[in-house]
Short mmCIF file of C-alpha atoms and ligand atoms in Angstrom, two decimals:
data_model
loop_
_atom_site.label_atom_id
_atom_site.label_comp_id
_atom_site.label_asym_id
_atom_site.label_seq_id
_atom_site.Cartn_x
_atom_site.Cartn_y
_atom_site.Cartn_z
CA MET A 218 194.55 179.64 135.11
CA SER A 219 191.06 178.26 134.76
CA VAL A 220 188.60 176.79 132.35
CA GLN A 221 186.70 180.08 132.57
CA ASP A 222 189.45 181.57 130.35
CA ILE A 223 188.66 178.92 127.77
CA LEU A 224 184.97 179.81 127.91
CA ALA A 225 185.56 183.54 127.72
CA ALA A 226 188.14 183.53 124.93
CA GLU A 227 186.97 184.08 121.40
CA ASN A 228 188.11 181.29 119.11
CA GLU A 229 187.57 179.97 115.63
CA LEU A 230 184.83 177.53 116.47
CA THR A 231 182.60 179.81 118.52
CA HIS A 232 183.23 183.21 116.97
CA MET A 233 183.68 184.24 113.40
CA LEU A 234 187.45 184.43 113.60
CA GLY A 235 187.90 181.72 111.01
CA ALA A 236 185.64 181.34 108.04
CA GLN A 237 182.67 179.24 109.05
CA GLN A 238 181.48 177.02 106.23
CA ALA A 239 178.32 175.29 105.13
CA VAL A 240 178.27 171.54 105.83
CA VAL A 241 181.80 171.13 107.25
CA LEU A 242 181.97 172.55 110.77
CA SER A 243 185.57 171.71 111.53
CA THR A 244 188.61 169.73 110.48
CA ARG A 245 190.76 167.89 112.98
CA VAL A 246 194.07 166.08 112.86
CA ARG A 247 195.29 163.95 115.74
CA LEU A 248 198.71 162.34 116.16
CA ALA A 249 199.47 159.62 118.72
CA ARG A 250 203.08 159.71 119.95
CA ASN A 251 205.02 158.04 122.76
CA LEU A 252 208.35 158.66 124.43
CA SER A 253 210.84 155.86 124.02
CA GLY A 254 212.08 154.33 127.25
CA PHE A 255 208.83 154.70 129.18
CA PRO A 256 205.90 152.30 129.63
CA PHE A 257 202.64 153.41 128.02
CA PRO A 258 200.43 155.34 130.49
CA GLY A 259 198.13 152.39 131.26
CA TRP A 260 201.13 150.32 132.40
CA ALA A 261 203.36 153.04 133.87
CA LYS A 262 203.75 153.60 137.60
CA PRO A 263 202.54 156.92 139.07
CA ALA A 264 206.10 158.24 139.37
CA GLN A 265 206.78 157.38 135.73
CA ARG A 266 203.59 159.06 134.59
CA LYS A 267 204.58 162.16 136.52
CA GLU A 268 208.00 162.15 134.82
CA ILE A 269 206.35 161.69 131.40
CA ALA A 270 203.94 164.56 132.07
CA ASN A 271 206.76 166.85 133.19
CA ARG A 272 208.85 166.13 130.11
CA CYS A 273 205.93 166.60 127.72
CA ILE A 274 204.60 169.78 129.33
CA ASP A 275 208.14 171.16 129.36
CA ALA A 276 208.66 170.34 125.66
CA PHE A 277 205.36 171.77 124.47
CA SER A 278 205.65 174.96 126.54
CA LYS A 279 208.75 175.84 124.53
CA PHE A 280 206.98 175.69 121.16
CA PRO A 281 205.89 179.12 119.88
CA ARG A 282 202.36 177.85 119.16
CA PHE A 283 201.96 176.98 122.83
CA ARG A 284 203.18 180.33 124.17
CA LYS A 285 201.25 181.13 127.34
CA ALA A 286 199.30 177.92 126.83
CA HIS A 287 196.75 176.66 129.34
CA VAL A 288 198.07 173.71 131.30
CA PHE A 289 195.45 171.64 133.09
CA LYS A 290 196.16 168.70 135.36
CA MET A 291 193.05 166.57 135.44
CA GLY A 292 193.55 165.72 139.11
CA ASP A 293 193.33 169.41 140.02
CA LEU A 294 190.19 170.25 138.07
CA PRO A 295 186.62 170.12 139.39
CA ASP A 296 184.27 167.71 137.55
CA MET A 297 182.39 170.49 135.80
CA GLU A 298 185.51 172.08 134.35
CA ARG A 299 186.76 168.76 133.04
CA ALA A 300 183.35 168.22 131.44
CA VAL A 301 183.64 171.59 129.68
CA LEU A 302 186.95 170.52 128.14
CA VAL A 303 185.35 167.26 126.98
CA GLU A 304 182.39 169.10 125.45
CA ARG A 305 184.84 171.29 123.53
CA HIS A 306 186.64 168.20 122.24
CA LEU A 307 189.81 169.53 123.84
CA VAL A 308 190.22 166.40 125.94
CA SER A 309 188.64 162.94 125.73
CA LYS A 310 186.27 161.43 128.28
CA GLU A 311 188.99 158.90 129.07
CA LEU A 312 191.53 161.59 129.93
CA ALA A 313 188.97 163.48 132.02
CA ALA A 314 188.06 160.29 133.91
CA GLY A 315 191.62 159.65 135.13
CA LYS A 316 193.54 161.63 137.71
CA SER A 317 197.02 161.53 136.21
CA GLY A 318 196.31 162.99 132.79
CA ALA A 319 197.12 166.53 131.75
CA ALA A 320 196.21 168.80 128.87
CA VAL A 321 198.13 171.64 127.24
CA ILE A 322 195.90 173.92 125.20
CA SER A 323 197.14 176.76 123.03
CA ARG A 324 195.73 180.26 123.67
CA ASP A 325 193.67 180.20 120.48
CA GLN A 326 192.44 176.64 121.26
CA THR A 327 193.60 175.47 117.83
CA CYS A 328 196.27 173.13 119.20
CA SER A 329 195.87 170.87 122.18
CA VAL A 330 197.80 168.01 123.67
CA MET A 331 196.51 165.24 125.87
CA ILE A 332 199.23 163.78 128.05
CA ASN A 333 198.98 160.32 129.60
CA GLU A 334 195.77 159.32 127.90
CA GLU A 335 196.07 155.94 126.14
CA ASP A 336 199.38 157.16 124.70
CA HIS A 337 201.88 159.55 126.26
CA ILE A 338 201.02 162.23 123.73
CA ARG A 339 197.89 162.86 121.72
CA LEU A 340 198.46 166.01 119.72
CA GLN A 341 195.41 167.61 118.15
CA VAL A 342 194.99 170.50 115.74
CA VAL A 343 191.52 171.76 114.87
CA LYS A 344 190.29 174.46 112.51
CA ALA A 345 186.81 175.73 111.69
CA GLY A 346 185.56 174.70 108.26
CA TRP A 347 187.27 172.33 105.83
CA HIS A 348 191.02 172.93 106.00
CA LEU A 349 192.75 169.55 106.04
CA ARG A 350 196.02 170.80 104.53
CA GLY A 351 196.30 173.80 106.83
CA THR A 352 195.48 171.66 109.85
CA TRP A 353 197.98 169.01 108.81
CA ASN A 354 200.74 171.56 108.18
CA ILE A 355 200.48 172.78 111.78
CA ALA A 356 200.45 169.23 113.15
CA GLU A 357 203.46 168.30 111.02
CA GLN A 358 205.43 171.32 112.26
CA LEU A 359 204.65 170.46 115.85
CA ASP A 360 205.52 166.80 115.28
CA GLU A 361 208.82 167.85 113.75
CA ALA A 362 209.62 170.00 116.78
CA LEU A 363 208.49 167.25 119.11
CA GLY A 364 210.77 164.68 117.46
CA ALA A 365 213.68 167.07 117.82
CA SER A 366 213.10 167.72 121.53
CA LEU A 367 211.96 164.30 122.83
CA GLY A 368 213.00 160.77 121.90
CA LEU A 369 209.92 159.25 120.29
CA ALA A 370 209.14 155.53 120.13
CA PHE A 371 209.47 154.60 116.48
CA SER A 372 210.30 151.51 114.45
CA ASP A 373 211.25 151.30 110.83
CA ARG A 374 208.67 148.62 110.19
CA LEU A 375 205.77 149.75 112.38
CA GLY A 376 206.26 153.49 112.43
CA PHE A 377 205.21 155.37 115.57
CA LEU A 378 204.63 152.82 118.32
CA THR A 379 201.37 153.18 120.22
CA ALA A 380 199.71 151.36 123.08
CA CYS A 381 196.90 150.04 120.85
CA PRO A 382 197.39 148.22 117.53
CA THR A 383 194.67 150.35 115.96
CA ASN A 384 196.83 153.51 116.10
CA VAL A 385 200.29 152.21 115.23
CA GLY A 386 202.12 153.52 112.15
CA THR A 387 201.28 157.11 111.37
CA GLY A 388 199.30 157.50 114.61
CA LEU A 389 197.16 159.79 112.46
CA ARG A 390 193.44 160.22 112.86
CA ALA A 391 192.16 162.84 110.41
CA SER A 392 188.54 163.83 110.73
CA ALA A 393 185.87 166.25 109.67
CA MET A 394 182.80 167.30 111.63
CA VAL A 395 179.98 167.50 109.11
CA HIS A 396 176.44 168.84 109.37
CA LEU A 397 174.08 166.71 107.28
CA PRO A 398 170.47 167.77 107.90
CA GLY A 399 169.57 167.28 104.22
CA LEU A 400 170.71 163.66 104.13
CA CYS A 401 169.08 163.02 107.52
CA LEU A 402 165.73 164.55 106.53
CA ALA A 403 165.79 162.67 103.22
CA GLY A 404 166.41 159.41 105.10
CA HIS A 405 169.70 158.69 103.35
CA ILE A 406 172.02 158.93 106.31
CA GLU A 407 172.21 155.19 107.11
CA LYS A 408 173.05 154.36 103.52
CA VAL A 409 175.73 157.04 103.39
CA SER A 410 177.18 156.01 106.73
CA ARG A 411 177.41 152.40 105.58
CA ALA A 412 179.15 153.38 102.35
CA LEU A 413 181.71 155.39 104.32
CA ASN A 414 182.20 152.52 106.70
CA GLN A 415 182.74 150.07 103.88
CA ASP A 416 185.48 152.28 102.54
CA GLY A 417 187.44 152.38 105.78
CA LEU A 418 186.00 155.52 107.37
CA ALA A 419 184.34 155.67 110.78
CA VAL A 420 181.15 157.63 111.36
CA ARG A 421 180.38 158.89 114.83
CA GLY A 422 177.95 161.33 116.42
CA TRP A 423 178.96 164.80 117.52
CA LEU A 424 179.81 164.07 121.09
CA GLY A 425 178.89 160.58 122.07
CA GLU A 426 176.53 161.80 124.80
CA GLY A 427 174.30 158.76 125.15
CA THR A 428 170.85 160.25 124.92
CA GLU A 429 171.65 163.60 123.40
CA ALA A 430 170.55 164.04 119.82
CA ALA A 431 173.45 165.01 117.68
CA GLY A 432 171.88 167.87 115.71
CA ASN A 433 172.55 165.98 112.46
CA ILE A 434 176.28 166.38 113.07
CA PHE A 435 178.66 163.53 112.36
CA GLN A 436 182.36 162.98 112.73
CA ILE A 437 184.02 161.16 109.83
CA SER A 438 187.53 159.78 110.33
CA ASN A 439 190.04 157.33 108.90
CA GLN A 440 190.46 153.94 110.59
CA GLN A 441 193.62 152.57 109.05
CA THR A 442 196.85 154.08 110.39
CA LEU A 443 199.50 151.63 109.19
CA GLY A 444 200.77 151.03 105.66
CA LEU A 445 199.32 154.25 104.27
CA SER A 446 201.20 157.51 104.05
CA GLU A 447 199.72 160.54 105.81
CA ASP A 448 199.09 161.95 102.39
CA ALA A 449 197.13 158.91 101.25
CA ILE A 450 195.05 158.93 104.45
CA MET A 451 194.15 162.58 103.97
CA LYS A 452 193.44 162.26 100.26
CA HIS A 453 191.07 159.38 100.99
CA LEU A 454 189.22 161.39 103.63
CA GLY A 455 189.24 164.48 101.40
CA THR A 456 187.68 162.68 98.46
CA TRP A 457 184.87 161.42 100.64
CA ILE A 458 184.22 164.73 102.36
CA LYS A 459 184.01 166.45 98.99
CA SER A 460 181.50 163.88 97.82
CA LEU A 461 179.54 164.13 101.09
CA VAL A 462 179.29 167.91 100.77
CA GLU A 463 177.95 167.47 97.25
CA GLN A 464 175.45 164.80 98.30
CA GLU A 465 174.29 166.97 101.18
CA TRP A 466 173.70 169.95 98.89
CA ASN A 467 171.81 167.79 96.40
CA ALA A 468 169.62 166.43 99.19
CA ARG A 469 168.89 169.94 100.47
CA ARG A 470 168.04 171.34 97.04
CA LYS A 471 165.79 168.40 96.26
CA LEU A 472 164.08 168.73 99.63
CA ALA A 473 163.56 172.48 99.20
CA ALA A 474 162.12 171.98 95.72
CA GLU A 475 159.83 169.12 96.72
CA GLU A 476 158.60 170.52 100.02
CA GLY A 477 158.18 174.13 98.87
CA PRO A 478 156.57 176.17 101.66
CA ARG A 479 156.84 173.26 104.08
CA PHE A 480 160.63 173.45 103.89
CA VAL A 481 160.60 177.10 104.97
CA ASP A 482 157.89 176.39 107.53
CA ARG A 483 160.06 173.82 109.32
CA ILE A 484 162.85 176.38 109.70
CA ALA A 485 160.48 179.17 110.71
CA ARG A 486 158.90 176.98 113.39
CA SER A 487 162.29 176.10 114.80
CA LEU A 488 163.22 179.78 114.94
CA GLY A 489 159.88 180.52 116.58
CA VAL A 490 160.32 177.91 119.30
CA LEU A 491 163.96 178.81 119.95
CA ARG A 492 163.07 182.49 120.18
CA SER A 493 160.32 182.06 122.70
CA ALA A 494 160.71 178.79 124.61
CA TYR A 495 161.31 179.00 128.34
CA LEU A 496 162.73 175.50 128.69
CA LEU A 497 164.94 173.88 126.06
CA SER A 498 166.55 170.50 126.38
CA SER A 499 169.90 169.91 124.77
CA ALA A 500 168.44 167.45 122.25
CA GLU A 501 165.56 169.71 121.21
CA SER A 502 167.72 172.80 120.84
CA MET A 503 170.38 170.93 118.86
CA ASN A 504 167.86 169.71 116.33
CA MET A 505 166.27 173.12 115.92
CA LEU A 506 169.62 174.88 115.73
CA SER A 507 170.51 172.39 113.02
CA HIS A 508 167.54 173.70 110.97
CA LEU A 509 168.74 177.26 111.47
CA ARG A 510 172.28 176.41 110.42
CA MET A 511 170.94 174.89 107.21
CA ALA A 512 168.83 178.03 106.75
CA CYS A 513 171.95 180.22 106.97
CA ASP A 514 173.70 178.02 104.37
CA MET A 515 170.75 178.30 101.98
CA GLY A 516 169.95 181.98 102.20
CA CYS A 517 166.76 181.58 104.28
CA LEU A 518 168.64 183.42 107.03
CA PRO A 519 171.71 185.66 106.64
CA GLU A 520 174.89 183.65 106.17
CA ALA A 521 176.64 186.05 108.54
CA ASN A 522 174.54 184.61 111.38
CA ARG A 523 175.92 181.09 111.00
CA HIS A 524 178.69 181.51 113.56
CA ILE A 525 176.06 182.43 116.16
CA ILE A 526 174.39 179.04 115.62
CA ASP A 527 177.74 177.27 115.96
CA ARG A 528 178.44 179.06 119.20
CA LEU A 529 175.00 178.23 120.61
CA MET A 530 175.47 174.55 119.77
CA ILE A 531 178.75 174.44 121.69
CA GLU A 532 177.62 176.63 124.58
CA GLY A 533 174.30 174.81 124.94
CA GLN A 534 175.98 171.64 126.16
CA PRO A 535 175.22 170.79 129.79
CA ALA A 536 178.61 171.51 131.39
CA HIS A 537 178.95 174.73 129.39
CA VAL A 538 175.56 175.97 130.60
CA GLN A 539 176.53 175.29 134.22
CA ALA A 540 180.07 176.59 133.98
CA ARG A 541 178.87 179.86 132.47
CA ARG A 542 176.38 180.18 135.28
CA GLY A 543 179.10 179.30 137.77
CA GLU A 544 177.06 176.71 139.63
CA GLU A 545 175.63 173.24 139.30
CA LEU A 546 172.09 173.21 137.95
CA ASP A 547 169.43 170.53 137.84
CA SER A 548 167.86 169.51 134.54
CA ASP A 549 165.15 172.21 134.65
CA GLY A 550 167.72 174.79 135.67
CA ARG A 551 169.93 173.91 132.72
CA ASP A 552 167.03 173.91 130.28
CA MET A 553 165.98 177.33 131.58
CA ARG A 554 169.46 178.84 131.27
CA ARG A 555 169.94 177.30 127.83
CA ALA A 556 166.63 178.71 126.62
CA ALA A 557 167.47 182.15 128.01
CA SER A 558 170.82 182.39 126.21
CA ILE A 559 169.34 181.14 122.96
CA ARG A 560 166.42 183.61 123.18
CA GLU A 561 168.84 186.43 123.75
CA ALA A 562 171.15 185.42 120.89
CA LEU A 563 168.31 185.07 118.37
CA VAL A 564 166.59 188.40 119.15
CA SER A 565 168.29 190.10 116.21
CA PHE A 566 167.52 187.32 113.71
CA PRO A 567 165.30 188.43 110.81
CA GLU A 568 162.27 186.44 109.64
CA VAL A 569 162.95 183.29 107.63
CA GLY A 570 162.80 183.75 103.87
CA PRO A 571 162.73 181.32 100.94
CA PRO A 572 166.00 179.63 99.96
CA THR A 573 168.09 181.37 97.32
CA PRO A 574 168.28 179.20 94.22
CA MET B 159 204.02 143.12 138.90
CA ALA B 160 204.73 146.49 137.40
CA GLY B 161 201.74 148.75 137.08
CA GLY B 162 199.64 146.59 139.37
CA ASP B 163 198.71 149.64 141.39
CA VAL B 164 197.28 151.37 138.38
CA LYS B 165 193.95 150.65 136.81
CA PRO B 166 194.37 150.90 133.06
CA ALA B 167 192.50 153.87 131.67
CA PRO B 168 189.02 152.89 130.50
CA ALA B 169 189.35 151.55 127.02
CA SER B 170 188.58 154.14 124.42
CA PRO B 171 186.57 152.60 121.63
CA CYS B 172 189.06 150.71 119.56
CA GLN B 173 186.81 150.84 116.58
CA VAL B 174 188.04 148.92 113.66
CA THR B 175 186.68 149.20 110.20
CA ASN B 176 187.57 146.80 107.48
CA SER B 177 186.35 147.53 104.01
CA ALA B 178 187.30 144.09 102.73
CA PHE B 179 184.88 142.43 105.11
CA ALA B 180 181.99 144.79 104.65
CA ASN B 181 179.76 143.00 102.20
CA VAL B 182 176.57 144.22 103.77
CA ARG B 183 173.67 144.56 101.39
CA MET B 184 172.86 148.21 100.84
CA SER B 185 169.08 147.85 100.67
CA GLN B 186 168.38 146.78 104.25
CA PRO B 187 168.41 149.42 106.99
CA LEU B 188 170.51 147.99 109.80
CA GLN B 189 169.20 147.64 113.32
CA CYS B 190 171.11 148.20 116.52
CA SER B 191 172.15 144.83 117.86
CA VAL B 192 171.22 145.93 121.39
CA CYS B 193 167.95 147.84 121.14
CA ASP B 194 166.60 147.50 117.57
CA ALA B 195 166.83 151.24 116.83
CA VAL B 196 168.35 152.23 113.48
CA ALA B 197 172.08 151.59 113.66
CA THR B 198 174.38 154.47 112.76
CA VAL B 199 177.63 153.16 114.25
CA HIS B 200 179.13 150.28 112.32
CA LEU B 201 182.08 148.49 113.78
CA THR B 202 184.14 145.53 112.84
CA GLN B 203 184.83 143.24 115.74
CA ILE B 204 187.29 140.45 115.83
CA THR B 205 186.47 137.22 117.64
CA GLN B 206 188.62 134.13 117.54
CA GLY B 207 190.54 135.44 114.59
CA LYS B 208 187.36 136.10 112.62
CA VAL B 209 186.18 139.52 111.63
CA HIS B 210 182.52 140.39 111.70
CA LYS B 211 180.47 143.54 111.61
CA VAL B 212 178.36 144.81 114.45
CA HIS B 213 175.92 147.67 114.37
CA TYR B 214 174.82 149.98 117.15
CA CYS B 215 172.59 152.98 117.43
CA GLU B 216 174.39 156.12 118.63
CA ALA B 217 173.03 155.72 122.16
CA CYS B 218 174.12 152.11 122.65
CA ALA B 219 177.51 152.69 121.06
CA ASN B 220 178.14 155.56 123.43
CA LYS B 221 177.17 153.58 126.50
CA GLY B 222 180.59 152.08 126.00
CA GLY B 223 179.36 148.59 125.30
CA ALA B 224 180.57 148.74 121.76
CA GLY B 225 184.04 150.04 122.50
CA ASP B 226 184.77 147.77 125.41
CA ALA B 227 183.50 144.70 123.62
CA ALA B 228 185.62 145.51 120.61
CA VAL B 229 188.75 145.89 122.69
CA PHE B 230 188.01 142.78 124.69
CA GLN B 231 187.49 140.76 121.56
CA LEU B 232 190.56 142.23 119.94
CA ALA B 233 192.49 140.88 122.90
CA ASP B 234 190.74 137.53 122.53
CA ALA B 235 191.82 137.30 118.94
CA VAL B 236 195.41 137.79 119.96
CA SER B 237 195.26 135.09 122.61
CA ALA B 238 193.83 132.71 120.03
CA ALA B 239 196.56 133.64 117.60
CA THR B 240 199.32 133.22 120.14
CA THR B 241 200.60 129.66 120.13
CA ALA B 242 203.36 130.18 122.68
CA PRO B 243 202.03 129.80 126.22
CA THR B 244 203.46 133.10 127.49
CA LEU B 245 205.23 136.07 126.08
CA VAL B 246 206.82 138.55 128.45
CA CYS B 247 208.43 141.86 127.55
CA PRO B 248 211.94 141.88 129.07
CA THR B 249 211.82 145.67 129.47
CA CYS B 250 208.52 146.15 131.28
CA HIS B 251 207.43 142.59 132.20
CA PHE B 252 204.14 142.99 130.38
CA SER B 253 202.74 139.60 129.31
CA ASP B 254 200.25 138.29 126.78
CA ALA B 255 197.87 137.72 129.69
CA ASP B 256 198.03 141.47 130.39
CA PHE B 257 197.25 142.19 126.76
CA ARG B 258 194.21 139.93 126.93
CA ARG B 259 192.97 141.96 129.88
CA SER B 260 193.60 145.46 128.53
CA GLY B 261 193.91 145.22 124.74
CA ARG B 262 196.92 147.57 125.05
CA LEU B 263 200.63 146.92 125.10
CA GLY B 264 202.91 147.79 128.03
CA CYS B 265 205.74 149.77 126.47
CA PRO B 266 207.34 150.48 123.06
CA ASP B 267 209.67 147.48 123.53
CA CYS B 268 206.63 145.20 123.78
CA TRP B 269 206.11 145.61 120.02
CA PRO B 270 208.99 143.43 118.81
CA VAL B 271 208.15 140.87 121.54
CA PHE B 272 204.50 140.61 120.53
CA LEU B 273 204.88 141.39 116.84
CA GLU B 274 204.72 137.83 115.61
CA ALA B 275 201.64 137.13 117.71
CA LEU B 276 200.06 140.38 116.54
CA ASP B 277 200.92 139.93 112.89
CA GLY B 278 197.66 138.27 111.83
CA LEU B 279 195.69 140.76 113.87
CA LEU B 280 197.53 143.72 112.34
CA MET B 281 196.75 142.43 108.87
CA LYS B 282 193.06 142.26 109.76
CA VAL B 283 192.95 145.61 111.51
CA GLN B 284 195.30 147.56 109.30
CA HIS B 285 195.63 145.47 106.10
CA GLN B 286 199.33 146.32 106.14
CA VAL B 287 202.31 145.59 108.33
CA GLN B 288 204.86 148.02 106.88
CA HIS B 289 204.85 151.69 107.89
CA ILE B 290 205.30 154.08 104.99
CA GLY B 291 204.56 157.42 106.61
CA ARG B 292 206.56 160.02 108.50
CA ALA B 293 209.53 159.32 110.72
CA PRO B 294 210.57 161.44 113.71
CA SER B 295 212.80 164.33 112.70
CA GLY B 296 216.38 163.13 112.33
CA ALA B 297 215.41 159.48 111.87
CA LEU B 298 215.82 157.95 108.45
CA ALA B 299 212.41 157.19 106.98
CA LEU B 300 213.33 153.77 105.61
CA GLY B 301 209.73 152.72 105.14
CA GLN B 302 209.11 155.79 103.01
CA ILE B 303 212.16 155.05 100.87
CA ARG B 304 211.15 151.40 100.37
CA HIS B 305 207.67 152.50 99.39
CA ARG B 306 208.96 154.98 96.81
CA LEU B 307 211.37 152.37 95.50
CA GLN B 308 208.51 149.94 95.03
CA LEU B 309 206.47 152.54 93.15
CA ALA B 310 209.42 153.44 90.92
CA GLN B 311 210.00 149.78 90.08
CA THR B 312 206.38 149.29 89.02
CA GLU B 313 206.49 152.46 86.95
CA ILE B 314 209.74 151.60 85.20
CA ALA B 315 208.29 148.28 84.08
CA LYS B 316 205.32 150.14 82.64
CA ALA B 317 207.54 152.74 80.97
CA ILE B 318 209.69 150.08 79.34
CA ALA B 319 206.61 148.20 78.14
CA ALA B 320 205.34 151.46 76.63
CA GLU B 321 208.80 152.12 75.14
CA ASP B 322 208.93 155.45 76.93
CA TYR B 323 212.70 155.46 77.40
CA GLU B 324 212.95 159.03 78.58
CA VAL B 325 210.72 158.29 81.59
CA ALA B 326 212.45 154.94 82.12
CA ALA B 327 215.85 156.64 82.27
CA ARG B 328 214.58 159.12 84.86
CA LEU B 329 213.12 156.29 86.94
CA ARG B 330 216.35 154.28 86.66
CA ASP B 331 218.26 157.22 88.18
CA GLU B 332 215.65 157.55 90.92
CA ILE B 333 215.88 153.85 91.75
CA ALA B 334 219.67 154.03 91.97
CA GLN B 335 219.44 157.06 94.22
CA LEU B 336 216.81 155.47 96.50
CA SER B 337 218.67 152.13 96.70
CA ALA B 338 221.80 153.93 97.81
CA GLN B 339 219.92 155.23 100.87
CA LEU B 340 218.98 151.77 102.09
CA PRO B 341 221.34 149.90 104.40
CA ALA B 342 222.97 146.80 102.87
CA GLU B 343 220.92 143.71 103.70
ZN1 ZN C 231 170.72 150.66 120.43
ZN1 ZN C 232 207.21 146.24 127.30
#
């Protein structure tokens, strides 16, 4: 079993198996859970962590959604493969950095579990596009099964007990990955991000790679986990995402109207560079791919091509480029490989047209 | 000491947002407190029991400075709030000194031990100290029931004030049914 299977498999986020959407790239629900009777991973002894991992892996392997799941023990994986899992948001940097963590990933990559990260169990469900209810329903089912098969640490007053006070209660982090080139180009993104923050939502970049530009992609998530029902948390996020999508469309329409030919020119230049460049850095390609994604949303390019952009964004990340090549590459080597795959993928793209009204 | 052979996992950013404390003026673009670039990550940090906002650009926030500082200061706030000299969990021997170092608790049983010391912090971080969400399958979701009871009591007062006796009667039945599920105090 290897990370190559993860790379090779078609899944919602990289292929058009789910319905890709304008603005919202993906919806994610994460639940933090712990076994009662065991110290949290940061305080547990190696033998205890091993026992915890065995119990969790055993429990999850029995759930139908995890049939034939990938099981990865971080200590057994080469650096590059762990980095691929991080770039896919299947595991966190923290889990990948430790030796005693493990991950269980469903065949379709929709459901994944981090074991022995900050908490014993971090269960994650992700779907392409905006599908908070559908994502939650799967997480709830799995949580129900989990509670029936393992004794979970829970208190009547504090809910699900977690290692950190910021996760206690529901243990729920609901988030949406949103693509906001319109708001970024219009210079409104700081204002929007502050408004979200003031209303209890966190705004983060796509991947947290220090110097990498994020391609105008942001992750919006709830902060409060205690004293709100799961429903209330999701409604709050949902209201904001709906409003964000609207604001983004308004910004794009205004921009297109005001800039006229310059709006189309920006997209056409990005397509031109991506189609012919020999070296492409991650930051440069992300920003240009962001223009193309917006173009697909607005009818400047065929909407059916949008999933290709999404796949290139994910596969253009450094560890992905190297893992697909099967060897470590220096910066020039990565930029060359990245440019080659993007050139190849964009060959069939038509010329950029004006936005449909 | 238990767990001494294990380095705690690097702190994931314990980012805390607090809408009540965010009275930032909307007109000024915020600068990163490290490098002066435009800040896009806005965090609430807690120092000595006080909440204040900090702003980082994406790059600085991701260097980990933001996350670690937040966790460290979260732990600081707890130590300031703790009046007792030492608290030790009888199950796992985790102490308040350990919490100051890691910003994480030792085991589920640490919660009741540290709850009083964490109470003020929880209010700041979470605004609430009573869970009202899901319970593990099989467990009785008492918090949920209390929450619904509270809602029904507010609504019945409104219904009576509005002389809507049909709704009030329905709510009265609901309250009786919910109360019956709670253990006697
Ligand atoms: Zn900075
Ligand atoms: Zn303990």
